Amino acid sequence: MQLELNHVTKTYRGTQAVADVSLRIGPGVLGLLGPNGAGKSSLMRILSTITRPTTGTVIWNGTDIVARPEPLRRVLGYLPQDFGVYPNLSAGEFLRYLAAVKGLTSRSAKARVDELLELVNLTETGSRPVGTFSGGMRQRVGIAQALLGDPELLVVDEPTVGLDPEERMRFRNLLGDLANDRIVILSTHIVSDIEAIADDIAILTAGELRRRGTPEELLRSA
Ligand code: ADP
Ligand code: ADP
């Protein structure tokens, strides 16, 4: 499991969102830290193969994902910043629908969704309309959908925005657990989100990768 960015840039009509970022990423939690506008979402969209970089390459286990995104897409889970739910569906209905779209039979979809609802602690409320859920509960639905395919790479973009402190803490713990045998990339502008669970931190400012290191190295000296 190895993801490699080589001199990645992204320019939107004259705005340089990502400037010459090179990164090597292995299993564990990578916290991508930076203020609003730093280019975090752009980088996350590139890693999720939704956006192509303007220049540079992204290599997943030896395959260039810009030229051949399929191998990465098969093992990718993505929770976008603007993740939307269907308010009238229950969490279970919504997730079973997504599982069906992914090609699971209704029987294995049900089994997988029950397993995920339990993992994100929504078994009790899984049959209520998602429209009645709190922000934290919605984000847990978001994580569950990202985990449907048991991804090797989990990309989560600013997942703790709008969560209350307790939900935020629980959400962090969940992500920390998930990173045992996969790559988790978590973007945030909140230092405490990654202080506790990131194995590695990359600091992005104005599209540039400014620093890279462990939380101890970067946050203690900051
Ligand atoms: P973030 O909080 O990550 O900075 P933004 O508010 O910048 O998110 O972006 C939200 C959405 O709007 C994204 O899908 C992004 O691609 C799009 N977007 C952001 N800035 C612009 C822009 N200047 N022109 C067009 N689309 C934009
Ligand atoms: P972050 O997630 O760190 O807030 P973004 O990647 O959303 O950063 O944005 C980086 C810069 O790129 C911002 O100036 C933003 O307005 C711009 N941007 C992002 N998405 C788009 C887009 N689709 N079109 C035009 N500009 C964009």
mmCIF file of C-alpha atoms and ligand atoms in Angstrom:
data_model
loop_
_atom_site.group_PDB
_atom_site.id
_atom_site.type_symbol
_atom_site.label_atom_id
_atom_site.label_comp_id
_atom_site.label_asym_id
_atom_site.label_seq_id
_atom_site.Cartn_x
_atom_site.Cartn_y
_atom_site.Cartn_z
ATOM 1 C CA MET A 1 0.000 0.000 0.000
ATOM 2 C CA GLN A 2 1.765 3.100 -1.175
ATOM 3 C CA LEU A 3 0.568 6.386 -2.581
ATOM 4 C CA GLU A 4 3.036 8.757 -4.124
ATOM 5 C CA LEU A 5 2.530 12.303 -5.330
ATOM 6 C CA ASN A 6 5.224 13.716 -7.571
ATOM 7 C CA HIS A 7 5.300 17.454 -8.278
ATOM 8 C CA VAL A 8 1.499 17.734 -8.315
ATOM 9 C CA THR A 9 -0.014 21.084 -9.278
ATOM 10 C CA LYS A 10 -3.603 22.195 -9.800
ATOM 11 C CA THR A 11 -4.532 25.471 -11.422
ATOM 12 C CA TYR A 12 -8.086 26.726 -11.941
ATOM 13 C CA ARG A 13 -8.204 29.566 -14.471
ATOM 14 C CA GLY A 14 -5.202 31.316 -13.042
ATOM 15 C CA THR A 15 -5.725 30.334 -9.388
ATOM 16 C CA GLN A 16 -2.979 27.991 -8.281
ATOM 17 C CA ALA A 17 -4.662 25.765 -5.697
ATOM 18 C CA VAL A 18 -1.884 23.158 -5.435
ATOM 19 C CA ALA A 19 1.751 24.071 -6.088
ATOM 20 C CA ASP A 20 4.370 21.390 -6.682
ATOM 21 C CA VAL A 21 3.398 18.950 -3.937
ATOM 22 C CA SER A 22 5.436 15.762 -3.583
ATOM 23 C CA LEU A 23 4.460 13.262 -0.876
ATOM 24 C CA ARG A 24 4.939 9.598 -0.104
ATOM 25 C CA ILE A 25 2.125 8.060 1.926
ATOM 26 C CA GLY A 26 1.945 4.636 3.595
ATOM 27 C CA PRO A 27 -0.511 2.953 6.038
ATOM 28 C CA GLY A 28 -1.694 4.973 9.041
ATOM 29 C CA VAL A 29 -3.331 8.372 9.421
ATOM 30 C CA LEU A 30 -1.924 11.278 7.455
ATOM 31 C CA GLY A 31 -3.322 14.598 8.680
ATOM 32 C CA LEU A 32 -3.410 17.256 5.998
ATOM 33 C CA LEU A 33 -3.471 20.507 7.912
ATOM 34 C CA GLY A 34 -3.975 23.982 6.501
ATOM 35 C CA PRO A 35 -6.164 27.085 6.589
ATOM 36 C CA ASN A 36 -9.179 27.563 4.325
ATOM 37 C CA GLY A 37 -8.081 28.020 0.743
ATOM 38 C CA ALA A 38 -4.778 26.169 1.270
ATOM 39 C CA GLY A 39 -5.646 23.596 -1.397
ATOM 40 C CA LYS A 40 -6.639 20.694 0.866
ATOM 41 C CA SER A 41 -9.900 19.886 -0.929
ATOM 42 C CA SER A 42 -8.229 20.171 -4.313
ATOM 43 C CA LEU A 43 -5.579 17.711 -3.225
ATOM 44 C CA MET A 44 -8.205 15.359 -1.770
ATOM 45 C CA ARG A 45 -10.198 15.483 -5.009
ATOM 46 C CA ILE A 46 -7.037 14.624 -6.944
ATOM 47 C CA LEU A 47 -6.342 11.658 -4.633
ATOM 48 C CA SER A 48 -9.946 10.523 -5.077
ATOM 49 C CA THR A 49 -9.530 10.670 -8.873
ATOM 50 C CA ILE A 50 -12.382 13.183 -9.160
ATOM 51 C CA THR A 51 -10.072 15.920 -10.406
ATOM 52 C CA ARG A 52 -6.975 15.512 -12.531
ATOM 53 C CA PRO A 53 -3.849 17.380 -11.527
ATOM 54 C CA THR A 54 -2.780 20.094 -13.967
ATOM 55 C CA THR A 55 0.737 18.652 -13.901
ATOM 56 C CA GLY A 56 2.522 15.973 -11.939
ATOM 57 C CA THR A 57 1.798 12.315 -11.261
ATOM 58 C CA VAL A 58 0.000 10.313 -8.593
ATOM 59 C CA ILE A 59 1.182 6.716 -8.266
ATOM 60 C CA TRP A 60 -0.781 4.028 -6.436
ATOM 61 C CA ASN A 61 1.192 0.806 -5.902
ATOM 62 C CA GLY A 62 3.190 1.502 -9.025
ATOM 63 C CA THR A 63 0.262 2.552 -11.269
ATOM 64 C CA ASP A 64 -0.199 6.135 -12.453
ATOM 65 C CA ILE A 65 -3.783 6.946 -11.408
ATOM 66 C CA VAL A 66 -4.071 9.888 -13.758
ATOM 67 C CA ALA A 67 -3.641 7.586 -16.745
ATOM 68 C CA ARG A 68 -5.321 4.545 -15.114
ATOM 69 C CA PRO A 69 -7.624 5.434 -12.202
ATOM 70 C CA GLU A 70 -9.448 2.061 -11.993
ATOM 71 C CA PRO A 71 -7.061 0.172 -9.682
ATOM 72 C CA LEU A 72 -7.263 2.944 -7.102
ATOM 73 C CA ARG A 73 -11.014 3.486 -7.515
ATOM 74 C CA ARG A 74 -11.658 -0.147 -6.629
ATOM 75 C CA VAL A 75 -9.999 0.266 -3.225
ATOM 76 C CA LEU A 76 -10.960 3.879 -2.505
ATOM 77 C CA GLY A 77 -13.356 5.244 0.102
ATOM 78 C CA TYR A 78 -14.069 8.964 -0.066
ATOM 79 C CA LEU A 79 -15.999 11.236 2.245
ATOM 80 C CA PRO A 80 -16.228 14.588 0.456
ATOM 81 C CA GLN A 81 -16.564 17.820 2.371
ATOM 82 C CA ASP A 82 -20.013 18.434 0.940
ATOM 83 C CA PHE A 83 -21.297 14.892 1.465
ATOM 84 C CA GLY A 84 -25.049 14.820 0.889
ATOM 85 C CA VAL A 85 -27.674 12.415 2.178
ATOM 86 C CA TYR A 86 -31.240 11.766 1.100
ATOM 87 C CA PRO A 87 -33.121 13.139 4.110
ATOM 88 C CA ASN A 88 -36.153 10.879 3.714
ATOM 89 C CA LEU A 89 -34.237 7.626 3.547
ATOM 90 C CA SER A 90 -33.071 5.856 6.682
ATOM 91 C CA ALA A 91 -29.333 5.296 7.084
ATOM 92 C CA GLY A 92 -29.887 1.610 6.350
ATOM 93 C CA GLU A 93 -31.918 2.274 3.191
ATOM 94 C CA PHE A 94 -29.399 4.804 1.933
ATOM 95 C CA LEU A 95 -26.426 2.514 2.524
ATOM 96 C CA ARG A 96 -28.163 -0.537 1.051
ATOM 97 C CA TYR A 97 -28.959 1.524 -2.024
ATOM 98 C CA LEU A 98 -25.304 2.544 -2.417
ATOM 99 C CA ALA A 99 -24.235 -1.064 -1.881
ATOM 100 C CA ALA A 100 -26.623 -2.164 -4.638
ATOM 101 C CA VAL A 101 -25.148 0.470 -6.953
ATOM 102 C CA LYS A 102 -21.731 -1.025 -6.167
ATOM 103 C CA GLY A 103 -23.045 -4.367 -7.386
ATOM 104 C CA LEU A 104 -23.671 -6.207 -4.104
ATOM 105 C CA THR A 105 -26.632 -8.599 -4.061
ATOM 106 C CA SER A 106 -29.401 -7.496 -1.717
ATOM 107 C CA ARG A 107 -28.422 -10.201 0.742
ATOM 108 C CA SER A 108 -24.760 -9.288 0.972
ATOM 109 C CA ALA A 109 -25.694 -5.580 0.914
ATOM 110 C CA LYS A 110 -27.872 -6.092 3.976
ATOM 111 C CA ALA A 111 -25.159 -8.010 5.814
ATOM 112 C CA ARG A 112 -22.480 -5.450 4.959
ATOM 113 C CA VAL A 113 -24.685 -2.494 5.900
ATOM 114 C CA ASP A 114 -25.672 -4.042 9.241
ATOM 115 C CA GLU A 115 -21.984 -4.578 9.975
ATOM 116 C CA LEU A 116 -21.153 -0.956 9.105
ATOM 117 C CA LEU A 117 -24.071 0.501 11.067
ATOM 118 C CA GLU A 118 -22.745 -1.342 14.067
ATOM 119 C CA LEU A 119 -19.203 -0.145 13.440
ATOM 120 C CA VAL A 120 -20.307 3.510 13.342
ATOM 121 C CA ASN A 121 -22.698 3.006 16.215
ATOM 122 C CA LEU A 122 -25.924 3.654 14.309
ATOM 123 C CA THR A 123 -27.623 0.302 14.759
ATOM 124 C CA GLU A 124 -30.267 1.760 17.060
ATOM 125 C CA THR A 125 -31.061 4.720 14.843
ATOM 126 C CA GLY A 126 -30.365 3.108 11.474
ATOM 127 C CA SER A 127 -34.043 2.936 10.575
ATOM 128 C CA ARG A 128 -34.810 6.612 11.256
ATOM 129 C CA PRO A 129 -34.785 9.158 8.398
ATOM 130 C CA VAL A 130 -31.312 10.643 7.989
ATOM 131 C CA GLY A 131 -32.959 14.075 7.808
ATOM 132 C CA THR A 132 -33.551 13.834 11.567
ATOM 133 C CA PHE A 133 -29.868 13.075 12.310
ATOM 134 C CA SER A 134 -27.365 15.376 14.016
ATOM 135 C CA GLY A 135 -24.238 16.488 12.155
ATOM 136 C CA GLY A 136 -22.162 13.828 13.859
ATOM 137 C CA MET A 137 -24.627 11.088 12.957
ATOM 138 C CA ARG A 138 -24.620 12.215 9.324
ATOM 139 C CA GLN A 139 -20.836 12.125 9.263
ATOM 140 C CA ARG A 140 -20.966 8.586 10.605
ATOM 141 C CA VAL A 141 -23.290 7.690 7.721
ATOM 142 C CA GLY A 142 -20.698 9.338 5.483
ATOM 143 C CA ILE A 143 -17.921 7.189 6.901
ATOM 144 C CA ALA A 144 -20.074 4.092 6.567
ATOM 145 C CA GLN A 145 -20.649 4.777 2.861
ATOM 146 C CA ALA A 146 -16.920 5.355 2.375
ATOM 147 C CA LEU A 147 -16.250 1.956 3.984
ATOM 148 C CA LEU A 148 -18.748 -0.018 1.893
ATOM 149 C CA GLY A 149 -16.064 -1.481 -0.332
ATOM 150 C CA ASP A 150 -13.626 -2.107 2.559
ATOM 151 C CA PRO A 151 -11.192 0.442 1.096
ATOM 152 C CA GLU A 152 -7.424 0.375 1.394
ATOM 153 C CA LEU A 153 -7.346 4.149 0.959
ATOM 154 C CA LEU A 154 -9.803 6.269 2.934
ATOM 155 C CA VAL A 155 -9.927 9.972 2.083
ATOM 156 C CA VAL A 156 -11.938 12.204 4.432
ATOM 157 C CA ASP A 157 -12.219 15.918 3.776
ATOM 158 C CA GLU A 158 -12.838 18.186 6.803
ATOM 159 C CA PRO A 159 -15.098 15.611 8.456
ATOM 160 C CA THR A 160 -15.369 17.304 11.847
ATOM 161 C CA VAL A 161 -16.751 20.662 10.702
ATOM 162 C CA GLY A 162 -19.950 21.370 12.625
ATOM 163 C CA LEU A 163 -19.569 18.526 15.107
ATOM 164 C CA ASP A 164 -19.885 19.103 18.841
ATOM 165 C CA PRO A 165 -16.834 18.276 20.998
ATOM 166 C CA GLU A 166 -18.014 14.834 22.033
ATOM 167 C CA GLU A 167 -18.969 13.786 18.518
ATOM 168 C CA ARG A 168 -15.658 15.144 17.302
ATOM 169 C CA MET A 169 -13.740 13.043 19.790
ATOM 170 C CA ARG A 170 -15.697 9.911 18.908
ATOM 171 C CA PHE A 171 -15.213 10.554 15.221
ATOM 172 C CA ARG A 172 -11.459 10.888 15.674
ATOM 173 C CA ASN A 173 -11.288 7.637 17.602
ATOM 174 C CA LEU A 174 -13.203 5.849 14.874
ATOM 175 C CA LEU A 175 -10.782 7.144 12.224
ATOM 176 C CA GLY A 176 -7.812 6.138 14.349
ATOM 177 C CA ASP A 177 -9.160 2.579 14.607
ATOM 178 C CA LEU A 178 -9.787 2.409 10.867
ATOM 179 C CA ALA A 179 -6.166 3.274 10.101
ATOM 180 C CA ASN A 180 -4.756 0.066 11.516
ATOM 181 C CA ASP A 181 -4.636 -1.646 8.157
ATOM 182 C CA ARG A 182 -5.251 1.100 5.643
ATOM 183 C CA ILE A 183 -4.161 4.555 4.572
ATOM 184 C CA VAL A 184 -6.391 7.263 6.044
ATOM 185 C CA ILE A 185 -5.949 10.813 4.798
ATOM 186 C CA LEU A 186 -7.765 13.372 6.884
ATOM 187 C CA SER A 187 -7.861 17.040 5.951
ATOM 188 C CA THR A 188 -8.648 19.649 8.536
ATOM 189 C CA HIS A 189 -7.913 23.207 9.608
ATOM 190 C CA ILE A 190 -8.203 22.165 13.269
ATOM 191 C CA VAL A 191 -4.895 21.147 14.870
ATOM 192 C CA SER A 192 -6.497 19.155 17.687
ATOM 193 C CA ASP A 193 -8.307 16.954 15.147
ATOM 194 C CA ILE A 194 -5.043 15.380 14.097
ATOM 195 C CA GLU A 195 -2.819 15.925 17.095
ATOM 196 C CA ALA A 196 -4.266 12.845 18.746
ATOM 197 C CA ILE A 197 -4.606 10.396 15.872
ATOM 198 C CA ALA A 198 -2.263 11.351 13.032
ATOM 199 C CA ASP A 199 0.882 9.297 12.575
ATOM 200 C CA ASP A 200 2.127 11.912 10.199
ATOM 201 C CA ILE A 201 1.193 15.494 9.418
ATOM 202 C CA ALA A 202 1.579 17.481 6.220
ATOM 203 C CA ILE A 203 1.079 21.224 6.457
ATOM 204 C CA LEU A 204 -0.275 22.946 3.376
ATOM 205 C CA THR A 205 -0.216 26.730 2.958
ATOM 206 C CA ALA A 206 -1.206 28.535 -0.237
ATOM 207 C CA GLY A 207 -1.014 25.266 -2.153
ATOM 208 C CA GLU A 208 2.494 24.452 -0.994
ATOM 209 C CA LEU A 209 3.588 21.639 1.240
ATOM 210 C CA ARG A 210 5.424 23.541 3.946
ATOM 211 C CA ARG A 211 6.268 20.845 6.458
ATOM 212 C CA ARG A 212 6.020 17.121 6.938
ATOM 213 C CA GLY A 213 6.616 15.136 10.088
ATOM 214 C CA THR A 214 5.141 13.455 13.137
ATOM 215 C CA PRO A 215 2.809 15.405 15.452
ATOM 216 C CA GLU A 216 5.642 15.535 18.027
ATOM 217 C CA GLU A 217 8.068 17.043 15.544
ATOM 218 C CA LEU A 218 5.680 19.599 14.074
ATOM 219 C CA LEU A 219 3.356 20.589 16.877
ATOM 220 C CA ARG A 220 5.735 20.663 19.806
ATOM 221 C CA SER A 221 8.150 22.977 18.039
ATOM 222 C CA ALA A 222 5.343 25.164 16.612
HETATM 223 P P1 ADP B 1 -13.168 24.695 0.962
HETATM 224 O O1 ADP B 1 -13.911 24.919 2.228
HETATM 225 O O2 ADP B 1 -12.572 23.371 0.798
HETATM 226 O O3 ADP B 1 -12.251 25.828 0.642
HETATM 227 P P2 ADP B 1 -14.675 25.905 -1.064
HETATM 228 O O4 ADP B 1 -15.734 26.675 -0.368
HETATM 229 O O5 ADP B 1 -13.440 26.582 -1.538
HETATM 230 O O6 ADP B 1 -14.288 24.693 -0.143
HETATM 231 O O7 ADP B 1 -15.284 25.110 -2.288
HETATM 232 C C1 ADP B 1 -16.527 24.503 -2.270
HETATM 233 C C2 ADP B 1 -16.821 24.059 -3.688
HETATM 234 O O8 ADP B 1 -16.789 25.166 -4.591
HETATM 235 C C3 ADP B 1 -15.788 23.068 -4.207
HETATM 236 O O9 ADP B 1 -16.449 22.073 -4.968
HETATM 237 C C4 ADP B 1 -14.873 23.889 -5.077
HETATM 238 O O10 ADP B 1 -14.375 23.114 -6.156
HETATM 239 C C5 ADP B 1 -15.768 24.989 -5.574
HETATM 240 N N1 ADP B 1 -15.019 26.243 -5.652
HETATM 241 C C6 ADP B 1 -14.250 26.785 -4.696
HETATM 242 N N2 ADP B 1 -13.723 27.939 -5.087
HETATM 243 C C7 ADP B 1 -14.174 28.134 -6.351
HETATM 244 C C8 ADP B 1 -13.980 29.157 -7.307
HETATM 245 N N3 ADP B 1 -13.188 30.212 -7.081
HETATM 246 N N4 ADP B 1 -14.596 29.034 -8.499
HETATM 247 C C9 ADP B 1 -15.361 27.960 -8.750
HETATM 248 N N5 ADP B 1 -15.587 26.954 -7.878
HETATM 249 C C10 ADP B 1 -15.003 27.043 -6.703
HETATM 250 P P1 ADP B 2 -9.080 24.157 1.063
HETATM 251 O O1 ADP B 2 -9.765 22.838 0.949
HETATM 252 O O2 ADP B 2 -7.765 24.074 1.766
HETATM 253 O O3 ADP B 2 -9.964 25.213 1.650
HETATM 254 P P2 ADP B 2 -9.404 24.355 -1.805
HETATM 255 O O4 ADP B 2 -8.693 23.276 -2.499
HETATM 256 O O5 ADP B 2 -10.888 24.247 -1.651
HETATM 257 O O6 ADP B 2 -8.696 24.636 -0.408
HETATM 258 O O7 ADP B 2 -9.140 25.712 -2.548
HETATM 259 C C1 ADP B 2 -7.829 26.193 -2.893
HETATM 260 C C2 ADP B 2 -7.973 27.398 -3.817
HETATM 261 O O8 ADP B 2 -8.487 26.947 -5.072
HETATM 262 C C3 ADP B 2 -8.958 28.444 -3.323
HETATM 263 O O9 ADP B 2 -8.452 29.699 -3.753
HETATM 264 C C4 ADP B 2 -10.248 28.095 -4.027
HETATM 265 O O10 ADP B 2 -11.100 29.194 -4.183
HETATM 266 C C5 ADP B 2 -9.732 27.580 -5.369
HETATM 267 N N1 ADP B 2 -10.640 26.572 -5.947
HETATM 268 C C6 ADP B 2 -10.968 25.390 -5.392
HETATM 269 N N2 ADP B 2 -11.778 24.679 -6.194
HETATM 270 C C7 ADP B 2 -11.952 25.473 -7.296
HETATM 271 C C8 ADP B 2 -12.690 25.296 -8.505
HETATM 272 N N3 ADP B 2 -13.399 24.196 -8.762
HETATM 273 N N4 ADP B 2 -12.643 26.286 -9.410
HETATM 274 C C9 ADP B 2 -11.916 27.394 -9.169
HETATM 275 N N5 ADP B 2 -11.196 27.621 -8.061
HETATM 276 C C10 ADP B 2 -11.214 26.666 -7.127
#
